[in-house]
């Protein structure tokens, strides 16, 4: 092998190692983080439709369970990080939940929900606090949640910490997609991408 070919091969190998190793590097907060790939179930209820990472509510119904989501496996203890990007491609309705951290035990129920209003305001469903603005149709927004179980749940939008919520309980799971909140309605179409999970 010529010297030039050896150099090219070395660069390719080094680049490959960097690419292969990059998913283990979390986007927010210090590590070390360990990448993981939890299993998930697809949830489609009411007028909810899921096609891979496209989530739709096709009706304007303001009652009932209108849901198009992925529900990931339950985790217990430790610190977990979720990362994903969403792009709203249409929003004829308002107050649609995009990302949830759900309590599984000791008492099952919604723990933290990130929702969007028509106009692009992102807010925490429980309490109503504004988390960010600018989540308008066509705009890609990155969401990270870091959950230190039993202590704190932190939310980052496009890499900036925007919300902190005290955490209790022992078992939780992540959900994302499009879900009608109790005060919301469709229609809505949301496309998610770059979904990653870590633990430490």
mmCIF file of C-alpha atoms in Angstrom:
data_model
loop_
_atom_site.group_PDB
_atom_site.id
_atom_site.type_symbol
_atom_site.label_atom_id
_atom_site.label_comp_id
_atom_site.label_asym_id
_atom_site.label_seq_id
_atom_site.Cartn_x
_atom_site.Cartn_y
_atom_site.Cartn_z
ATOM 1 C CA UNK A 1 0.000 0.000 0.000
ATOM 2 C CA UNK A 2 1.361 3.420 -0.956
ATOM 3 C CA UNK A 3 1.984 6.102 1.622
ATOM 4 C CA UNK A 4 -0.909 8.164 0.215
ATOM 5 C CA UNK A 5 -3.322 5.211 0.469
ATOM 6 C CA UNK A 6 -2.178 4.531 4.042
ATOM 7 C CA UNK A 7 -2.911 8.162 4.970
ATOM 8 C CA UNK A 8 -6.357 8.043 3.326
ATOM 9 C CA UNK A 9 -7.140 4.742 5.058
ATOM 10 C CA UNK A 10 -6.008 6.172 8.379
ATOM 11 C CA UNK A 11 -8.228 9.229 7.974
ATOM 12 C CA UNK A 12 -11.189 7.036 7.017
ATOM 13 C CA UNK A 13 -10.629 4.820 10.056
ATOM 14 C CA UNK A 14 -10.328 7.777 12.404
ATOM 15 C CA UNK A 15 -13.454 9.374 10.926
ATOM 16 C CA UNK A 16 -15.336 6.120 11.250
ATOM 17 C CA UNK A 17 -14.364 5.818 14.893
ATOM 18 C CA UNK A 18 -15.527 9.363 15.554
ATOM 19 C CA UNK A 19 -18.852 8.774 13.832
ATOM 20 C CA UNK A 20 -19.379 5.458 15.574
ATOM 21 C CA UNK A 21 -18.593 6.976 18.950
ATOM 22 C CA UNK A 22 -20.592 10.180 18.586
ATOM 23 C CA UNK A 23 -24.042 8.811 19.603
ATOM 24 C CA UNK A 24 -22.706 8.185 23.129
ATOM 25 C CA UNK A 25 -22.012 11.917 23.542
ATOM 26 C CA UNK A 26 -25.082 13.555 25.064
ATOM 27 C CA UNK A 27 -26.099 16.952 23.780
ATOM 28 C CA UNK A 28 -26.606 18.531 27.219
ATOM 29 C CA UNK A 29 -25.043 18.233 30.696
ATOM 30 C CA UNK A 30 -21.868 16.473 31.705
ATOM 31 C CA UNK A 31 -21.452 12.699 31.484
ATOM 32 C CA UNK A 32 -20.309 10.122 31.224
ATOM 33 C CA UNK A 33 -23.489 9.047 29.432
ATOM 34 C CA UNK A 34 -24.211 5.554 28.137
ATOM 35 C CA UNK A 35 -26.308 5.299 24.988
ATOM 36 C CA UNK A 36 -29.318 2.994 25.110
ATOM 37 C CA UNK A 37 -32.127 1.885 22.799
ATOM 38 C CA UNK A 38 -35.302 1.225 24.794
ATOM 39 C CA UNK A 39 -38.167 -0.634 23.146
ATOM 40 C CA UNK A 40 -41.419 1.162 22.377
ATOM 41 C CA UNK A 41 -45.082 0.641 21.541
ATOM 42 C CA UNK A 42 -47.112 2.749 19.122
ATOM 43 C CA UNK A 43 -50.312 4.265 20.520
ATOM 44 C CA UNK A 44 -53.081 5.350 18.128
ATOM 45 C CA UNK A 45 -56.403 6.370 19.645
ATOM 46 C CA UNK A 46 -59.344 8.383 18.401
ATOM 47 C CA UNK A 47 -58.242 10.195 15.245
ATOM 48 C CA UNK A 48 -54.544 9.623 15.958
ATOM 49 C CA UNK A 49 -52.435 8.212 13.125
ATOM 50 C CA UNK A 50 -48.768 7.180 13.343
ATOM 51 C CA UNK A 51 -46.552 6.546 10.320
ATOM 52 C CA UNK A 52 -42.967 5.902 11.444
ATOM 53 C CA UNK A 53 -41.985 9.281 12.988
ATOM 54 C CA UNK A 54 -44.931 11.267 11.627
ATOM 55 C CA UNK A 55 -47.743 11.767 14.144
ATOM 56 C CA UNK A 56 -51.147 13.124 13.158
ATOM 57 C CA UNK A 57 -54.408 14.113 14.773
ATOM 58 C CA UNK A 58 -56.749 14.235 11.819
ATOM 59 C CA UNK A 59 -59.852 15.653 13.536
ATOM 60 C CA UNK A 60 -60.818 18.830 15.388
ATOM 61 C CA UNK A 61 -62.599 16.943 18.175
ATOM 62 C CA UNK A 62 -62.208 18.766 21.496
ATOM 63 C CA UNK A 63 -63.082 15.761 23.665
ATOM 64 C CA UNK A 64 -62.060 12.145 24.081
ATOM 65 C CA UNK A 65 -58.688 10.462 23.749
ATOM 66 C CA UNK A 66 -57.033 11.749 20.572
ATOM 67 C CA UNK A 67 -53.542 10.314 20.559
ATOM 68 C CA UNK A 68 -50.675 9.460 18.172
ATOM 69 C CA UNK A 69 -47.542 8.575 20.171
ATOM 70 C CA UNK A 70 -44.636 6.294 20.867
ATOM 71 C CA UNK A 71 -44.522 4.932 24.418
ATOM 72 C CA UNK A 72 -41.036 3.788 25.465
ATOM 73 C CA UNK A 73 -40.024 1.177 28.034
ATOM 74 C CA UNK A 74 -40.221 1.960 31.748
ATOM 75 C CA UNK A 75 -37.042 2.994 33.563
ATOM 76 C CA UNK A 76 -36.372 2.916 37.291
ATOM 77 C CA UNK A 77 -33.896 5.121 39.152
ATOM 78 C CA UNK A 78 -30.734 6.807 37.959
ATOM 79 C CA UNK A 79 -30.500 9.715 35.519
ATOM 80 C CA UNK A 80 -31.963 9.423 32.025
ATOM 81 C CA UNK A 81 -31.697 11.725 29.051
ATOM 82 C CA UNK A 82 -34.031 11.903 26.056
ATOM 83 C CA UNK A 83 -33.232 13.846 22.910
ATOM 84 C CA UNK A 84 -35.377 14.416 19.848
ATOM 85 C CA UNK A 85 -36.247 17.089 17.327
ATOM 86 C CA UNK A 86 -39.752 17.920 16.213
ATOM 87 C CA UNK A 87 -41.119 19.925 13.291
ATOM 88 C CA UNK A 88 -44.790 20.872 13.217
ATOM 89 C CA UNK A 89 -45.862 20.659 9.586
ATOM 90 C CA UNK A 90 -49.474 21.711 10.191
ATOM 91 C CA UNK A 91 -51.439 22.951 13.192
ATOM 92 C CA UNK A 92 -55.098 23.713 12.657
ATOM 93 C CA UNK A 93 -55.771 23.153 16.340
ATOM 94 C CA UNK A 94 -53.951 24.168 19.510
ATOM 95 C CA UNK A 95 -52.643 22.934 22.866
ATOM 96 C CA UNK A 96 -51.176 19.693 21.585
ATOM 97 C CA UNK A 97 -48.799 17.718 23.808
ATOM 98 C CA UNK A 98 -45.540 16.834 22.062
ATOM 99 C CA UNK A 99 -43.372 15.158 24.735
ATOM 100 C CA UNK A 100 -44.329 13.497 28.003
ATOM 101 C CA UNK A 101 -42.501 11.994 30.946
ATOM 102 C CA UNK A 102 -45.048 9.639 32.484
ATOM 103 C CA UNK A 103 -45.051 8.181 35.979
ATOM 104 C CA UNK A 104 -45.443 4.388 36.014
ATOM 105 C CA UNK A 105 -45.092 3.726 39.759
ATOM 106 C CA UNK A 106 -45.959 3.975 42.565
ATOM 107 C CA UNK A 107 -48.990 5.840 41.127
ATOM 108 C CA UNK A 108 -49.402 5.847 37.336
ATOM 109 C CA UNK A 109 -50.228 9.135 35.642
ATOM 110 C CA UNK A 110 -48.811 12.096 33.692
ATOM 111 C CA UNK A 111 -45.813 13.672 35.421
ATOM 112 C CA UNK A 112 -44.532 16.271 32.935
ATOM 113 C CA UNK A 113 -45.929 17.319 29.555
ATOM 114 C CA UNK A 114 -44.547 19.723 26.942
ATOM 115 C CA UNK A 115 -47.287 21.166 24.717
ATOM 116 C CA UNK A 116 -47.611 23.740 21.961
ATOM 117 C CA UNK A 117 -50.229 26.398 21.318
ATOM 118 C CA UNK A 118 -51.126 27.768 17.922
ATOM 119 C CA UNK A 119 -48.625 30.598 17.440
ATOM 120 C CA UNK A 120 -45.652 28.572 18.660
ATOM 121 C CA UNK A 121 -45.645 28.933 22.451
ATOM 122 C CA UNK A 122 -44.228 25.844 24.184
ATOM 123 C CA UNK A 123 -45.511 25.394 27.722
ATOM 124 C CA UNK A 124 -45.623 22.973 30.637
ATOM 125 C CA UNK A 125 -49.142 21.517 30.820
ATOM 126 C CA UNK A 126 -48.962 21.177 34.608
ATOM 127 C CA UNK A 127 -48.684 24.738 35.859
ATOM 128 C CA UNK A 128 -48.860 26.413 32.455
ATOM 129 C CA UNK A 129 -45.364 27.965 32.552
ATOM 130 C CA UNK A 130 -43.998 29.176 29.224
ATOM 131 C CA UNK A 131 -40.947 27.110 28.306
ATOM 132 C CA UNK A 132 -40.084 28.699 24.961
ATOM 133 C CA UNK A 133 -41.569 30.471 21.964
ATOM 134 C CA UNK A 134 -40.996 30.143 18.241
ATOM 135 C CA UNK A 135 -42.198 26.553 17.719
ATOM 136 C CA UNK A 136 -44.068 27.663 14.617
ATOM 137 C CA UNK A 137 -45.102 25.545 11.646
ATOM 138 C CA UNK A 138 -42.032 24.454 9.693
ATOM 139 C CA UNK A 139 -39.495 25.213 12.447
ATOM 140 C CA UNK A 140 -37.321 22.381 13.795
ATOM 141 C CA UNK A 141 -36.949 22.386 17.588
ATOM 142 C CA UNK A 142 -34.631 20.129 19.605
ATOM 143 C CA UNK A 143 -35.852 18.882 22.973
ATOM 144 C CA UNK A 144 -33.722 17.305 25.696
ATOM 145 C CA UNK A 145 -35.112 16.115 29.001
ATOM 146 C CA UNK A 146 -32.768 15.052 31.786
ATOM 147 C CA UNK A 147 -34.527 13.143 34.538
ATOM 148 C CA UNK A 148 -32.731 12.474 37.807
ATOM 149 C CA UNK A 149 -35.346 10.140 39.263
ATOM 150 C CA UNK A 150 -36.447 11.130 42.743
ATOM 151 C CA UNK A 151 -34.800 14.542 42.503
ATOM 152 C CA UNK A 152 -35.303 16.689 39.413
ATOM 153 C CA UNK A 153 -36.561 16.797 35.819
ATOM 154 C CA UNK A 154 -34.875 19.360 33.531
ATOM 155 C CA UNK A 155 -35.948 20.468 30.062
ATOM 156 C CA UNK A 156 -33.697 21.976 27.394
ATOM 157 C CA UNK A 157 -34.869 23.606 24.169
ATOM 158 C CA UNK A 158 -32.253 23.868 21.417
ATOM 159 C CA UNK A 159 -29.558 23.212 24.018
ATOM 160 C CA UNK A 160 -30.651 25.847 26.566
ATOM 161 C CA UNK A 161 -32.114 24.891 29.924
ATOM 162 C CA UNK A 162 -35.673 26.244 30.102
ATOM 163 C CA UNK A 163 -37.558 24.389 32.832
ATOM 164 C CA UNK A 164 -36.917 22.539 36.096
ATOM 165 C CA UNK A 165 -39.428 20.373 37.920
ATOM 166 C CA UNK A 166 -39.054 18.453 41.200
ATOM 167 C CA UNK A 167 -39.291 14.687 40.783
ATOM 168 C CA UNK A 168 -40.526 11.992 43.114
ATOM 169 C CA UNK A 169 -41.499 8.403 42.459
ATOM 170 C CA UNK A 170 -39.495 5.463 41.211
ATOM 171 C CA UNK A 171 -40.568 4.360 37.712
ATOM 172 C CA UNK A 172 -41.214 6.463 34.623
ATOM 173 C CA UNK A 173 -41.303 6.294 30.835
ATOM 174 C CA UNK A 174 -40.934 8.651 27.869
ATOM 175 C CA UNK A 175 -43.584 9.388 25.259
ATOM 176 C CA UNK A 176 -43.603 11.690 22.245
ATOM 177 C CA UNK A 177 -45.785 12.406 19.241
ATOM 178 C CA UNK A 178 -49.043 14.387 19.155
ATOM 179 C CA UNK A 179 -51.656 14.167 21.898
ATOM 180 C CA UNK A 180 -54.724 16.348 22.546
ATOM 181 C CA UNK A 181 -54.505 17.931 25.986
ATOM 182 C CA UNK A 182 -57.691 18.357 28.030
ATOM 183 C CA UNK A 183 -58.042 21.928 26.718
ATOM 184 C CA UNK A 184 -56.786 21.285 23.188
ATOM 185 C CA UNK A 185 -57.900 20.020 19.815
ATOM 186 C CA UNK A 186 -56.488 19.028 16.449
ATOM 187 C CA UNK A 187 -55.855 18.768 13.658
ATOM 188 C CA UNK A 188 -52.075 18.634 13.882
ATOM 189 C CA UNK A 189 -49.173 16.936 12.144
ATOM 190 C CA UNK A 190 -45.796 16.614 13.873
ATOM 191 C CA UNK A 191 -42.657 14.997 12.452
ATOM 192 C CA UNK A 192 -40.011 13.836 14.946
ATOM 193 C CA UNK A 193 -36.386 12.970 14.142
ATOM 194 C CA UNK A 194 -32.970 12.218 15.687
ATOM 195 C CA UNK A 195 -34.376 10.295 18.663
ATOM 196 C CA UNK A 196 -31.707 9.268 21.195
ATOM 197 C CA UNK A 197 -31.583 8.052 24.786
ATOM 198 C CA UNK A 198 -28.832 7.868 27.403
ATOM 199 C CA UNK A 199 -28.426 6.930 31.063
ATOM 200 C CA UNK A 200 -25.855 7.440 33.797
#
